[in-house]
GROMACS .gro file of C-alpha atoms in nm:
model
   96
    1MET     CA    1  -2.009   1.207  -1.347
    2THR     CA    2  -1.693   1.011  -1.268
    3THR     CA    3  -1.698   0.701  -1.052
    4THR     CA    4  -1.406   0.605  -0.831
    5GLN     CA    5  -1.299   0.244  -0.828
    6SER     CA    6  -1.149   0.074  -0.525
    7THR     CA    7  -0.810   0.066  -0.702
    8ALA     CA    8  -0.818   0.432  -0.808
    9VAL     CA    9  -0.558   0.670  -0.663
   10THR     CA   10  -0.724   0.903  -0.413
   11ASN     CA   11  -0.416   1.037  -0.229
   12CYS     CA   12  -0.144   1.258  -0.370
   13GLU     CA   13   0.142   1.060  -0.525
   14ALA     CA   14   0.402   1.305  -0.386
   15CYS     CA   15   0.304   1.350  -0.018
   16TRP     CA   16   0.070   1.049   0.020
   17LYS     CA   17  -0.142   1.255   0.262
   18GLU     CA   18  -0.368   1.503   0.083
   19PRO     CA   19  -0.648   1.411  -0.160
   20VAL     CA   20  -0.581   1.439  -0.533
   21GLU     CA   21  -0.680   1.778  -0.673
   22GLY     CA   22  -0.502   1.789  -1.007
   23VAL     CA   23  -0.309   1.607  -1.278
   24ARG     CA   24   0.041   1.691  -1.403
   25VAL     CA   25   0.117   1.538  -1.743
   26THR     CA   26   0.482   1.443  -1.804
   27ALA     CA   27   0.669   1.235  -2.061
   28ALA     CA   28   0.647   0.937  -1.825
   29GLY     CA   29   0.269   0.970  -1.780
   30ALA     CA   30   0.022   1.150  -1.557
   31ASP     CA   31   0.096   1.240  -1.195
   32LEU     CA   32  -0.199   1.273  -0.956
   33LEU     CA   33  -0.111   1.546  -0.705
   34CYS     CA   34  -0.264   1.770  -0.442
   35ARG     CA   35  -0.252   2.145  -0.500
   36PRO     CA   36   0.049   2.226  -0.272
   37CYS     CA   37   0.262   1.950  -0.430
   38ALA     CA   38   0.163   2.054  -0.783
   39VAL     CA   39   0.245   2.421  -0.715
   40GLY     CA   40   0.573   2.324  -0.545
   41GLY     CA   41   0.673   2.101  -0.836
   42TYR     CA   42   0.735   1.803  -0.609
   43PRO     CA   43   0.810   1.467  -0.779
   44ARG     CA   44   0.615   1.153  -0.710
   45ARG     CA   45   0.761   0.935  -0.433
   46VAL     CA   46   0.770   0.640  -0.670
   47ASP     CA   47   1.017   0.836  -0.882
   48LEU     CA   48   1.233   0.915  -0.578
   49PHE     CA   49   1.218   0.565  -0.427
   50PRO     CA   50   1.154   0.313  -0.706
   51PRO     CA   51   1.075  -0.047  -0.611
   52PHE     CA   52   1.397  -0.228  -0.513
   53GLY     CA   53   1.597   0.091  -0.583
   54ILE     CA   54   1.609   0.224  -0.228
   55TYR     CA   55   1.799  -0.084  -0.113
   56GLY     CA   56   2.021  -0.111  -0.421
   57LEU     CA   57   1.883  -0.452  -0.509
   58THR     CA   58   1.944  -0.583  -0.858
   59GLU     CA   59   1.756  -0.852  -1.045
   60ARG     CA   60   2.044  -1.095  -0.982
   61ARG     CA   61   2.037  -1.040  -0.604
   62ILE     CA   62   1.659  -1.080  -0.597
   63GLU     CA   63   1.681  -1.413  -0.780
   64MET     CA   64   1.955  -1.541  -0.546
   65GLY     CA   65   1.742  -1.511  -0.234
   66LYS     CA   66   1.714  -1.303   0.080
   67HIS     CA   67   2.085  -1.250   0.146
   68GLY     CA   68   2.217  -1.301  -0.203
   69SER     CA   69   2.456  -1.580  -0.098
   70GLY     CA   70   2.281  -1.870  -0.271
   71SER     CA   71   2.132  -2.177  -0.108
   72PRO     CA   72   2.175  -2.249   0.266
   73LYS     CA   73   2.495  -2.427   0.374
   74MET     CA   74   2.579  -2.650   0.670
   75PRO     CA   75   2.759  -2.483   0.961
   76PRO     CA   76   3.135  -2.554   0.985
   77ASP     CA   77   3.088  -2.765   1.304
   78PRO     CA   78   2.744  -2.931   1.313
   79GLY     CA   79   2.813  -3.094   1.653
   80PRO     CA   80   2.771  -3.457   1.757
   81PRO     CA   81   2.533  -3.678   1.558
   82LEU     CA   82   2.184  -3.747   1.689
   83PRO     CA   83   2.137  -4.081   1.872
   84ASN     CA   84   2.010  -4.366   1.657
   85PRO     CA   85   1.755  -4.497   1.750
   86PRO     CA   86   1.611  -4.199   1.939
   87PRO     CA   87   1.576  -4.248   2.317
   88THR     CA   88   1.238  -4.362   2.447
   89PRO     CA   89   1.057  -4.112   2.671
   90THR     CA   90   1.021  -4.199   3.039
   91PRO     CA   91   0.654  -4.205   3.148
   92GLY     CA   92   0.563  -3.937   3.400
   93VAL     CA   93   0.886  -3.739   3.357
   94PRO     CA   94   0.883  -3.445   3.121
   95PRO     CA   95   1.164  -3.433   2.867
   96VAL     CA   96   1.452  -3.200   2.946
   0.00000   0.00000   0.00000
């Protein structure tokens, strides 16, 4: 009797819909597939869309941050400086 762990694959790795019914052994490892995907010879989705591969991200761009342009920079025209000291609020009048 085989027990299924909470981290075990229960859905087909090709269609991600049907329950696993068979195993296809390849040079890269074992693929857990449903019968229609195994008969059709469909590849696993992880092979078609590898992590970071679908967006063309490289290790360098990942390390640089969200946009790949380095650290944030000040805008070209930051506007007038803030008043120093800050103005005191007027009681009973909400700030604008």
